[in-house]
XYZ file of N, CA and C in Angstrom:
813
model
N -5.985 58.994 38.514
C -7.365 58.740 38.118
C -8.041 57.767 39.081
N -7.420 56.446 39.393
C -8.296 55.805 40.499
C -8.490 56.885 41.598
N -7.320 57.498 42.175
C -7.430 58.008 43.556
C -8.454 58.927 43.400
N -9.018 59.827 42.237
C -10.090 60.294 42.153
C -11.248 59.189 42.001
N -11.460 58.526 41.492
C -12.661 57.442 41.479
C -13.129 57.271 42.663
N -11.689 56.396 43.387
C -12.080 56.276 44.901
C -12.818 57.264 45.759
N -12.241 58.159 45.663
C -12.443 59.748 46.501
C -14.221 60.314 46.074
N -14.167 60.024 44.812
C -15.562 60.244 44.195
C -16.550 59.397 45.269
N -16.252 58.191 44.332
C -17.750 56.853 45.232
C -17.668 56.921 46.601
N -16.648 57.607 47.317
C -16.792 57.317 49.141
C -17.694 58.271 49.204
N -17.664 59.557 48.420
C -19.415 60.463 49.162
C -20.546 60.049 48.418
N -20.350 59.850 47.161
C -21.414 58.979 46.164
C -22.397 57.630 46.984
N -21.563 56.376 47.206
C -21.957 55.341 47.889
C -23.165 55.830 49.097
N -22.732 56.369 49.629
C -23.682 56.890 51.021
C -24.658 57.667 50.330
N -24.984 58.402 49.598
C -26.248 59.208 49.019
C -26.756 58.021 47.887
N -26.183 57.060 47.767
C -27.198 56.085 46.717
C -27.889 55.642 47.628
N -26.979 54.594 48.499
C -28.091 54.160 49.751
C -29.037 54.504 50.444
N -28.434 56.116 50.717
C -29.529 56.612 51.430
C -30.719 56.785 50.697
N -30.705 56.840 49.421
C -32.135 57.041 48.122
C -32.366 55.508 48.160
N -31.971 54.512 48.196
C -32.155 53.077 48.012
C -33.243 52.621 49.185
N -32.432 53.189 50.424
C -33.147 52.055 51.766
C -33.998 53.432 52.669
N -34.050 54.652 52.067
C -34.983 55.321 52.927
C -36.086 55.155 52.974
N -36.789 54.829 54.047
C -38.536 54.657 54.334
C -39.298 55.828 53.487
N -40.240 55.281 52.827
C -41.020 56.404 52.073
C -42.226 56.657 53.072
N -42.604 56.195 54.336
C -43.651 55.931 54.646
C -43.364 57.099 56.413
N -44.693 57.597 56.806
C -44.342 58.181 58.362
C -43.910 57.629 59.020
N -42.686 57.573 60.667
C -42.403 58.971 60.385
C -41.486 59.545 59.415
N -40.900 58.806 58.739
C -39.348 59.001 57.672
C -40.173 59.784 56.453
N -41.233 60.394 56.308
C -41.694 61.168 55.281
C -40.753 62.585 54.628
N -39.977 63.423 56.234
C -39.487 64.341 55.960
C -38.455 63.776 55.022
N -37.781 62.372 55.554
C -36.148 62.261 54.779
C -36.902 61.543 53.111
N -37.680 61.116 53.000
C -38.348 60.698 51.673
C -38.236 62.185 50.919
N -38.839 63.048 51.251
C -38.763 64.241 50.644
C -37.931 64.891 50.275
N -36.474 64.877 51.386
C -35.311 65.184 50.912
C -34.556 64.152 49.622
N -34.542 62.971 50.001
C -34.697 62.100 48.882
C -34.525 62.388 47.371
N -36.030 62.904 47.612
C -36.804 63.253 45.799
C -36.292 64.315 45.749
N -35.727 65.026 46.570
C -35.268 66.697 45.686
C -33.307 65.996 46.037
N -32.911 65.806 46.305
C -31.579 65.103 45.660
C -31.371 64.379 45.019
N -32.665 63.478 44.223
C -32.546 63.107 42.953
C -32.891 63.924 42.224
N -33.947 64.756 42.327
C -34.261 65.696 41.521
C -33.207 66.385 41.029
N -32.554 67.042 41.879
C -31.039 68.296 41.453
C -30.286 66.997 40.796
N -29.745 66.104 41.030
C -29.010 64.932 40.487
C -30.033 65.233 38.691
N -30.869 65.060 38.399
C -31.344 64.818 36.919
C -31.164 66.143 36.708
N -31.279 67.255 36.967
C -31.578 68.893 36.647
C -29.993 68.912 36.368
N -29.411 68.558 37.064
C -27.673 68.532 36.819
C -27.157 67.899 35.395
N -28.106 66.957 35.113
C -28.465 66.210 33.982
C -28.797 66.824 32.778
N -29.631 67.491 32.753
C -29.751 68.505 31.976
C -29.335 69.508 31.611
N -28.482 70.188 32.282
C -27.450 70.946 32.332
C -26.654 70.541 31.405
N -26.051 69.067 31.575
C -24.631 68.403 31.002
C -25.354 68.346 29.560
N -26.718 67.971 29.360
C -27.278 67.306 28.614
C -27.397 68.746 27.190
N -27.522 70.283 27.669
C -27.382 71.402 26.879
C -26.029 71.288 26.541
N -25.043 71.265 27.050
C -23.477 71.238 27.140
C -23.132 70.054 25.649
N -23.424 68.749 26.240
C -23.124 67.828 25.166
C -23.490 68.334 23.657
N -25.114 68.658 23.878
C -25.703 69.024 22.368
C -25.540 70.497 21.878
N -24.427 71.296 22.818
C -24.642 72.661 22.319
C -25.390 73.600 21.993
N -26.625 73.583 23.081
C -27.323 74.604 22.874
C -27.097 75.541 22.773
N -27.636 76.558 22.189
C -27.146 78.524 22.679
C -28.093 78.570 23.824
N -26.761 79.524 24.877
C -27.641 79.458 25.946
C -29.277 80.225 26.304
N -29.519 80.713 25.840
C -31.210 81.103 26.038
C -31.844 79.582 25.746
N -31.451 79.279 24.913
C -32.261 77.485 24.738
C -32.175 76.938 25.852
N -30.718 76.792 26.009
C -29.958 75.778 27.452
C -31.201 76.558 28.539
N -30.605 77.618 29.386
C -31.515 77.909 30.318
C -32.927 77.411 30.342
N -34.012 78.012 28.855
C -35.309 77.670 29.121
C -35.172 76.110 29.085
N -34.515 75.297 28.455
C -34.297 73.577 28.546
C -34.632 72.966 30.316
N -33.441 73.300 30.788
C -33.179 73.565 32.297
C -34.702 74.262 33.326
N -34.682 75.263 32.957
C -35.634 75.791 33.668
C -36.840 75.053 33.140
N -37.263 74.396 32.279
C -38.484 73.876 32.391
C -38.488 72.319 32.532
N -37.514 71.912 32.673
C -37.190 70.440 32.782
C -37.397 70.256 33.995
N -36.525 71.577 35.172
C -36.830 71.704 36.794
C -37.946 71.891 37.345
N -39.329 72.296 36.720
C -40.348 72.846 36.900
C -41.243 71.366 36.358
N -40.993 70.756 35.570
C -41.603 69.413 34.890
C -41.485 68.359 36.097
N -40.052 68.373 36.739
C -40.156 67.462 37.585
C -40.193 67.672 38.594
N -40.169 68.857 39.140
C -41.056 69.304 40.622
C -42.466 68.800 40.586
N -43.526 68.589 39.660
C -44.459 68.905 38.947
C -44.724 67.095 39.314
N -44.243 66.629 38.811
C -43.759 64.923 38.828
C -43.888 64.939 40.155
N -43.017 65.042 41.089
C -43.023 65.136 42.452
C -43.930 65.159 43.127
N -44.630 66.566 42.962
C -45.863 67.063 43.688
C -47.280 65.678 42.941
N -46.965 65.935 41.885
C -48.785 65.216 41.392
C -48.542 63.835 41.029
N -47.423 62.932 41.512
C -47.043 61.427 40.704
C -48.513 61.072 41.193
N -48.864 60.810 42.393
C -49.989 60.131 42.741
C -51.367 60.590 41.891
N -51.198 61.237 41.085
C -52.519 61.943 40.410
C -52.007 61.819 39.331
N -50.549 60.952 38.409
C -50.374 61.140 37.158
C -51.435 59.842 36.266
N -51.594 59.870 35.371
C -51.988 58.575 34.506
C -51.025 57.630 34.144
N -50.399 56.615 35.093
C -49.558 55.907 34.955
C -49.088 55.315 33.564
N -50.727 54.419 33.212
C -50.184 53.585 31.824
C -50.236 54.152 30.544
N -50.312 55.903 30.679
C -50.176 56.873 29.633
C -48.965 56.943 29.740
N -48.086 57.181 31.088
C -46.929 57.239 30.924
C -45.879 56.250 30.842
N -46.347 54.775 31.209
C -45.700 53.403 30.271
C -45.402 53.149 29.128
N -46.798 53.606 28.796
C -46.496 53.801 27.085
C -46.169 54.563 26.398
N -45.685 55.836 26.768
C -45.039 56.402 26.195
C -43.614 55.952 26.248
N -43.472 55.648 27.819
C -41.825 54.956 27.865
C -41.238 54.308 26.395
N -42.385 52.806 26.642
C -42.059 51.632 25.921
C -41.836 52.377 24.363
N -42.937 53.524 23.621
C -42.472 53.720 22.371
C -40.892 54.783 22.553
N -40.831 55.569 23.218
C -39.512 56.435 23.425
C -38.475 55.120 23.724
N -38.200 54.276 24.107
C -37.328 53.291 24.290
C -37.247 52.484 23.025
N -38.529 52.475 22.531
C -38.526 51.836 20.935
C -37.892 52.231 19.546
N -37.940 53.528 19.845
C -37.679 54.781 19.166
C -35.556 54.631 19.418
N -35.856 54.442 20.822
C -33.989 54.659 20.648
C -33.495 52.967 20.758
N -34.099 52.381 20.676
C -33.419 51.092 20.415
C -33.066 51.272 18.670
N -34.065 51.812 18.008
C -33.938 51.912 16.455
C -32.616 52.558 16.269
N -32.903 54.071 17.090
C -31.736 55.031 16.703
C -30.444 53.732 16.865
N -30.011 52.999 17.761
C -29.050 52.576 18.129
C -28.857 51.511 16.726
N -29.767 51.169 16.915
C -29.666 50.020 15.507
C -29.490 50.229 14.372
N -29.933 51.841 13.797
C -29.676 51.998 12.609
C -28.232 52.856 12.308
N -27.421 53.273 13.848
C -26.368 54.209 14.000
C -25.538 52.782 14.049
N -25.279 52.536 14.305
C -24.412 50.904 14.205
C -24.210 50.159 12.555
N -25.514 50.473 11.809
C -25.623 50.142 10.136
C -24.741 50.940 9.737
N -25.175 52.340 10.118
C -24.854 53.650 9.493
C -24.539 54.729 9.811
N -23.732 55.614 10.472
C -23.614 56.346 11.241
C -24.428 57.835 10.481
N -25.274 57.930 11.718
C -26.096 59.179 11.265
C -25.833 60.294 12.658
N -26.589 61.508 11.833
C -26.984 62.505 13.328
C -28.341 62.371 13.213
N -28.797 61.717 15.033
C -29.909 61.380 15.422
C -30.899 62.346 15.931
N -29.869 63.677 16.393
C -31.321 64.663 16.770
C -30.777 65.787 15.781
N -31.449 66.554 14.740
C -31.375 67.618 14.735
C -32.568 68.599 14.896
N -32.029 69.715 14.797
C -33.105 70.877 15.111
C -32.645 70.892 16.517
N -33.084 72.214 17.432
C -33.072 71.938 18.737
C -34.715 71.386 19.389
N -35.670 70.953 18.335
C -36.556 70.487 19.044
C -36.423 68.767 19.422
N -35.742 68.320 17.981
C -35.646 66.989 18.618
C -34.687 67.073 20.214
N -33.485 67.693 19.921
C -32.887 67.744 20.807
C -33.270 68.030 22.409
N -34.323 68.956 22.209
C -35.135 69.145 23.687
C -36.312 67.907 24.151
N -36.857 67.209 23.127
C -37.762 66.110 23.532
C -36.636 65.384 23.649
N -35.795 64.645 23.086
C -34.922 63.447 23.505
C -34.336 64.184 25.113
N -33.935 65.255 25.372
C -33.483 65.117 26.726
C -34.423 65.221 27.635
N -35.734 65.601 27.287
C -36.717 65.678 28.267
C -36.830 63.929 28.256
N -37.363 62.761 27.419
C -37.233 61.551 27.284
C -36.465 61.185 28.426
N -34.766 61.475 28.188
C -34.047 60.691 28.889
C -34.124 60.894 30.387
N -34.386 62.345 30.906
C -34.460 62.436 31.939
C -35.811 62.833 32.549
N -36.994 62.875 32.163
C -37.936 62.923 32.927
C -38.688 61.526 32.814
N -38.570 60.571 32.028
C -39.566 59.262 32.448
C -38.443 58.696 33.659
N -36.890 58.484 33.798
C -36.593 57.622 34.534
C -36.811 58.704 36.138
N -37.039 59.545 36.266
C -37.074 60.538 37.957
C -38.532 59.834 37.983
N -39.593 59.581 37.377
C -40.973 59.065 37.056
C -40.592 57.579 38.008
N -39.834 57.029 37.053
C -39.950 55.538 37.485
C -39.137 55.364 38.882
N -38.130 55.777 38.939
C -37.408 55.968 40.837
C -38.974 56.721 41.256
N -39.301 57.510 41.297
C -40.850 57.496 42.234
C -41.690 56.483 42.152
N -41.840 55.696 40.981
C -42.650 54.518 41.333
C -42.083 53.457 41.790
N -40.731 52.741 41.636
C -40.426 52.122 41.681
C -40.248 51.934 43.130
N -39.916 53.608 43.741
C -39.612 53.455 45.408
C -40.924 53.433 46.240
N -41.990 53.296 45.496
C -43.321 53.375 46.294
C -44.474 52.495 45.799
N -44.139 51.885 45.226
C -45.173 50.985 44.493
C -45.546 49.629 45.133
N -44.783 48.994 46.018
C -44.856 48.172 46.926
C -43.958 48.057 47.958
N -44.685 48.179 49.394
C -44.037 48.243 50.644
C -43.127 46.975 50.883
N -43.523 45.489 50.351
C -43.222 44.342 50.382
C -41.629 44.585 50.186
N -42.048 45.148 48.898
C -40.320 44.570 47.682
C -39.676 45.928 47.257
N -38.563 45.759 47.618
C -37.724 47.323 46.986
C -37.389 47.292 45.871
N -38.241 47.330 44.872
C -38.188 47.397 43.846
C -37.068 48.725 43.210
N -36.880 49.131 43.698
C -35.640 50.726 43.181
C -34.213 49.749 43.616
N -34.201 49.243 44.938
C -32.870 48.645 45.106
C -32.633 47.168 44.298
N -33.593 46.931 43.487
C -33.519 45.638 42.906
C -33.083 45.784 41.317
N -33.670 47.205 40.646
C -33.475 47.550 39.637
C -31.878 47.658 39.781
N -31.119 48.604 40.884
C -29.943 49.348 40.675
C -28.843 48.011 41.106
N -29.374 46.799 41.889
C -28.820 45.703 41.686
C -28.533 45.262 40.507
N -29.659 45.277 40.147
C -29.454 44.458 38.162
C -28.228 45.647 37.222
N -28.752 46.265 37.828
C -27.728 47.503 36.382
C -26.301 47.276 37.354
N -26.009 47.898 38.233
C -24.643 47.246 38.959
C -23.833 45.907 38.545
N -24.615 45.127 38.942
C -24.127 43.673 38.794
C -24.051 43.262 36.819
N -25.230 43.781 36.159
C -24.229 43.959 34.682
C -23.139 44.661 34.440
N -22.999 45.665 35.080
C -21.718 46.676 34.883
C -20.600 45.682 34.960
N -20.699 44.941 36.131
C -19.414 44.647 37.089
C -19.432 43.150 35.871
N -19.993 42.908 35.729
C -20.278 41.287 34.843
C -19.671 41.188 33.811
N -20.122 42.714 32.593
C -19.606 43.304 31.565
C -18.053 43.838 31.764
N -17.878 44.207 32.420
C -16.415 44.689 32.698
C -14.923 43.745 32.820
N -15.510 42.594 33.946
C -14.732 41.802 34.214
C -14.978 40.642 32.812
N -15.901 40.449 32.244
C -15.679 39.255 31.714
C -15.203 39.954 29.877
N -15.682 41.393 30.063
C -15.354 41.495 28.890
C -13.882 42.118 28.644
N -12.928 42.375 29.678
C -11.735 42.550 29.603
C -10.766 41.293 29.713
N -11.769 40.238 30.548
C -10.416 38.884 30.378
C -10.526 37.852 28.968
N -12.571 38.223 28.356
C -12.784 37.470 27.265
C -12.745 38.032 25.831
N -13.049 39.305 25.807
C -13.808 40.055 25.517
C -12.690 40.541 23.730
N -13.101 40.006 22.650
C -12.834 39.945 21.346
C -13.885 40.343 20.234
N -14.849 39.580 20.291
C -15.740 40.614 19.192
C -16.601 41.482 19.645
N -16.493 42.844 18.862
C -17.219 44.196 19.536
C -18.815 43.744 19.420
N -19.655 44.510 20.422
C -20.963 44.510 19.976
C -21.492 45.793 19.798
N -20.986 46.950 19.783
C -21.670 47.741 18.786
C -20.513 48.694 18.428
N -19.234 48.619 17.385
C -17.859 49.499 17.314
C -18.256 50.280 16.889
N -19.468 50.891 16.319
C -18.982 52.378 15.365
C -19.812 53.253 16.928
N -20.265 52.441 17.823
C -21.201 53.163 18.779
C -19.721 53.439 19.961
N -19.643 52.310 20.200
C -18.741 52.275 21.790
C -17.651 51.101 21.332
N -16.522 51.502 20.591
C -15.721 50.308 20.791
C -15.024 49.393 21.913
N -14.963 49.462 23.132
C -15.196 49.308 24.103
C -15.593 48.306 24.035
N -16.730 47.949 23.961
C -18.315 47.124 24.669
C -17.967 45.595 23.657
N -18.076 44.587 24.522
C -17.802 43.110 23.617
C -18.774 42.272 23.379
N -19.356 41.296 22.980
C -20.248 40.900 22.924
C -20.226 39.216 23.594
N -18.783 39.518 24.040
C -18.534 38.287 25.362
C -18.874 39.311 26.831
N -18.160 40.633 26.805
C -18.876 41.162 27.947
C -20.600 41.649 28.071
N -21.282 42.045 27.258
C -22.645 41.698 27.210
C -23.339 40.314 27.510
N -22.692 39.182 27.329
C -22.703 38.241 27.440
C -22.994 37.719 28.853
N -21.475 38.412 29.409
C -20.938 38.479 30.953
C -21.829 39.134 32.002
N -22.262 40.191 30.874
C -23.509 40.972 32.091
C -24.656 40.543 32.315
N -25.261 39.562 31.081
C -26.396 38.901 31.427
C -26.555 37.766 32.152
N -25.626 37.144 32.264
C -25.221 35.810 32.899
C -24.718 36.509 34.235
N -24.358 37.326 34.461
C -24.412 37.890 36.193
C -25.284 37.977 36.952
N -26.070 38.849 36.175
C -27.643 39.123 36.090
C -28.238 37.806 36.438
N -28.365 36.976 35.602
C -29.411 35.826 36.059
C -28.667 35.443 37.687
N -27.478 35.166 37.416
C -26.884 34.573 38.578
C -27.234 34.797 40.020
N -27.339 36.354 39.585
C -27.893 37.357 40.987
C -29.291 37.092 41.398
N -29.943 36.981 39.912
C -31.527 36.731 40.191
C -31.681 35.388 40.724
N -30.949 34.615 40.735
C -31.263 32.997 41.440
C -30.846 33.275 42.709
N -29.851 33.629 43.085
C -29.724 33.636 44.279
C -30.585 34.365 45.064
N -31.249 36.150 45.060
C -31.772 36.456 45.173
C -33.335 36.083 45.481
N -33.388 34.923 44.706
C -35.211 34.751 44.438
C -34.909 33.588 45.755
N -33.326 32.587 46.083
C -34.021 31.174 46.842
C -33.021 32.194 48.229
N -32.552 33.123 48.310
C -32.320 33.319 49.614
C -32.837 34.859 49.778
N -33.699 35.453 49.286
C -34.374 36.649 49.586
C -35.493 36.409 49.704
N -36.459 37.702 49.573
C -37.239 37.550 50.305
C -38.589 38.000 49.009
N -38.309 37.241 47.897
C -38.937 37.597 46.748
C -39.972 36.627 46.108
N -40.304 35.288 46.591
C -40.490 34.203 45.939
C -42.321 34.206 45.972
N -42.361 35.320 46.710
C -43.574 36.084 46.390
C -44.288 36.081 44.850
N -43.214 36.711 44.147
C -43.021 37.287 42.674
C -43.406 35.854 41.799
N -42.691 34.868 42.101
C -43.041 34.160 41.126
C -41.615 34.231 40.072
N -41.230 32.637 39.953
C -39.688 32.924 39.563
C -39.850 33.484 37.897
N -40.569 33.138 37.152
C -40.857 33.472 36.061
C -40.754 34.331 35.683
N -41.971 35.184 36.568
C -42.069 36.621 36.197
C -40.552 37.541 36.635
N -39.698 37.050 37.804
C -38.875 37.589 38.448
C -37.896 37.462 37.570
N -37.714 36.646 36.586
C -36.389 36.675 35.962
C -36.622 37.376 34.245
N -37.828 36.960 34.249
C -38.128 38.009 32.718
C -37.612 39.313 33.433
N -38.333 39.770 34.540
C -38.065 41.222 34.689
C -36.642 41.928 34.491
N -35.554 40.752 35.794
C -34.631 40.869 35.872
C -33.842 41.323 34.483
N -34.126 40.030 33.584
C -33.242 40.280 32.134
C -33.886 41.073 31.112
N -34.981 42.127 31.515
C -35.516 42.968 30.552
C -34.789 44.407 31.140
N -34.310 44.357 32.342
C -33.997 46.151 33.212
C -32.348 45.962 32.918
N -31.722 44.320 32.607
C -30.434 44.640 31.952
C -29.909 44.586 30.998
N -31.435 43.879 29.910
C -30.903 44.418 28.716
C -31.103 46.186 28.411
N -32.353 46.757 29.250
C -32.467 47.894 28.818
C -31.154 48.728 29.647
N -30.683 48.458 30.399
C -29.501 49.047 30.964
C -28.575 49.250 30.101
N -28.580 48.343 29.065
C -27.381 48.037 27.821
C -27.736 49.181 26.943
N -28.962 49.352 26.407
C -29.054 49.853 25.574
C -29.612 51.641 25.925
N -29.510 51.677 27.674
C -28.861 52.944 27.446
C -27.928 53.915 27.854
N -27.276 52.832 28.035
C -25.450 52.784 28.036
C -25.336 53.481 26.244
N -26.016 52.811 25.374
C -25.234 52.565 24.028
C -26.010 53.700 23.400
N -27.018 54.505 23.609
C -27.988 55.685 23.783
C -26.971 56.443 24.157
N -26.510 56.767 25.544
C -25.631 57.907 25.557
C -24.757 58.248 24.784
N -23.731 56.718 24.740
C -22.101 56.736 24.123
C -23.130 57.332 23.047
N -23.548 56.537 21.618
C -23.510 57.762 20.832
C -23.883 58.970 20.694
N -24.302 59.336 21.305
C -24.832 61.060 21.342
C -23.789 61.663 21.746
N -22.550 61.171 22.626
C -21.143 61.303 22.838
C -20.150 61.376 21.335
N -20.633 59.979 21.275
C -19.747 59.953 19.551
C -20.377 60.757 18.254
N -21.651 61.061 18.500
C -21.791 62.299 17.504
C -21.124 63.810 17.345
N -20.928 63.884 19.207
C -21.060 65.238 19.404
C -18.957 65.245 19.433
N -18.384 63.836 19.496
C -17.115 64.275 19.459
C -16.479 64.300 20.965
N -17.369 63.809 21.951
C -16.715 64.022 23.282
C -16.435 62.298 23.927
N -15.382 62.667 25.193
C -15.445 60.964 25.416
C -16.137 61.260 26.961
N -16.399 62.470 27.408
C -17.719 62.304 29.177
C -18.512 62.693 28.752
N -19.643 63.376 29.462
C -20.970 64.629 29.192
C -20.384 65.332 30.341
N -19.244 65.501 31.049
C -19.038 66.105 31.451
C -17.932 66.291 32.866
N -18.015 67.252 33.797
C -17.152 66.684 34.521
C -17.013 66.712 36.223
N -18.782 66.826 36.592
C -19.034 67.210 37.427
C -18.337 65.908 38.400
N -17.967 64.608 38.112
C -17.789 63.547 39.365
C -16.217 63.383 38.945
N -14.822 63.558 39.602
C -13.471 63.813 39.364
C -13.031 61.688 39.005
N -13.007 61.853 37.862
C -12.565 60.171 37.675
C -13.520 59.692 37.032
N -14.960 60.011 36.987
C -16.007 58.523 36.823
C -16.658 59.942 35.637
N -16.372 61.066 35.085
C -17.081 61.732 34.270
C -18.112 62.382 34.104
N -19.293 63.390 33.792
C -20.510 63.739 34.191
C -21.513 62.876 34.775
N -22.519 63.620 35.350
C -23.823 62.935 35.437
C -24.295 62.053 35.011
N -25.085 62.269 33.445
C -25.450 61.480 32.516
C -24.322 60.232 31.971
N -22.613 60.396 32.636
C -21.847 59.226 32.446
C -22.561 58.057 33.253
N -22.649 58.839 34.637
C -23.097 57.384 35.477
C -24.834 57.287 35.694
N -25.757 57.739 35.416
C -27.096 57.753 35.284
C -27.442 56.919 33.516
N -26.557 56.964 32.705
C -26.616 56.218 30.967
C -28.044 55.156 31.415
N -27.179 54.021 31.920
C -28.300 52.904 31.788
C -28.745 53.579 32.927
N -29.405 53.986 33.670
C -30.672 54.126 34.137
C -31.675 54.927 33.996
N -30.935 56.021 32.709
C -32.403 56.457 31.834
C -32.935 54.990 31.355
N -32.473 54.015 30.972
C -33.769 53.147 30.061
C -33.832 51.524 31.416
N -33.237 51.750 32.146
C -33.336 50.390 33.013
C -34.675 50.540 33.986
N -34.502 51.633 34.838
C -35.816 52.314 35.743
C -36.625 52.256 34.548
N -37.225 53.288 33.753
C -38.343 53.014 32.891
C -38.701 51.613 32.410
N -37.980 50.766 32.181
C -38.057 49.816 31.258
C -38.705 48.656 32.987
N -37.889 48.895 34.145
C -38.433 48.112 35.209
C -39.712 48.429 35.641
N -39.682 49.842 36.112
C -41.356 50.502 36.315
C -43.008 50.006 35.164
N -42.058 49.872 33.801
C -43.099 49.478 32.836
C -43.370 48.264 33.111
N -42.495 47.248 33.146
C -42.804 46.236 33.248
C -43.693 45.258 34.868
């Protein structure tokens, strides 16, 4: 299993970066473009896993897919012509909406989508506002890389949460969701998080921002990272599975490693 992990992230690593530090601007326009359609297939792949998890019958699955691919081509072509703070706010209530689900599946264990209509708006949710926010986030200011700053924060909680919640890590913070997850390693991930953001703000190149605003942000894209980490797992633990799938050999489907950045990108772009 590591030697697959490893083997995985050595072609993985190089296609994040290259979406992280590519110039959006002429002449690098052609590789910007390639860019957005390898994230694009990356979320459409998403959706795929995302029929699979919830069991669609396939005529659903397909039209799901096929219009999810056509939604965010669509995104692509017209972001610069979309109504941005129509689509903030929709974020902020769809993120509101599954912070509840999470909160009231933790009281009580319920099934959160039925019908296949909820089921088709929650996956349109998860995966068409965050392809939204990686387009804004990678173009919204030439100054600040705002896309490589988000995937800093969600990284560096991962790694925060992991390590501190396997050497500390005793009371669960959400067991009927992800027993797993501690509430010393949540702990661990936010306190990374800031850690990163201090250093970041007095030896980068950010102090622009304003430390205030820079660290609310910071600890709002990793708490929302948390919570949709805890968004996937249960839709996992409803459906009875422990990946969404098995397209990456070691590290599990798509939607395993994209979780928190359906709600971290949206939740950074909004803010």
């Amino acid at each position: 299993m590591l030697k697959q992990r490893i083997i995985t992230a050595a072609w993985l690593l190089p296609l994040a970066f290259l979406c992280l530090l590519s110039p959006t601007q002429a002449p690098y326009y052609p590789v910007w473009l390639g860019v957005q359609g390898l994230v694009l297939a990356l979320f459409v792949w998403g959706g795929v896993e995302w029929t699979q998890l919830m069991r669609l019958k396939p005529l659903i699955a397909r039209l799901f897919v096929g219009g999810l691919a056509l939604i965010l081509v669509a995104c692509a072509l017209l972001f610069t012509q979309m109504p941005l703070t129509l689509v903030w706010t929709v974020t902020l209530l769809w993120w509101g909406v599954g912070l509840g689900i999470v909160l009231r599946y933790q009281k009580k264990p319920f099934v959160p989508c039925r019908g296949n209509g909820a089921v088709i708006v929650t996956g349109a949710c998860l995966l068409v506002l965050p392809y939204l926010s990686f387009l804004y986030l990678k173009t919204v200011d030439t100054q600040h890389n705002w896309l490589l700053y988000a995937m800093l924060v969600v990284w560096c909680a991962d790694t925060g949460a992991y390590f501190v919640g396997k050497k500390f890590g005793q009371k669960k913070l959400a067991n009927r969701i992800s027993p797993g997850k501690t509430r010393e390693g949540f702990l661990g991930a936010v306190f990374s998080v800031w850690l990163m953001a201090i250093l970041l703000y007095f030896l980068g190149d950010i102090r622009s921002v304003g430390f205030t605003a820079w660290f609310f942000w910071v600890t709002a894209v990793a708490l929302a990272s948390v919570l949709g980490d805890l968004l996937e797992s249960l839709f996992k633990r409803v459906q009875g599975v422990k990946d969404s799938g098995t397209a990456l050999p070691g590290h599990g489907g798509i939607l395993d490693r994209i979780d928190s950045l359906t709600a971290a990108l949206p939740v950074g772009a909004t803010l």
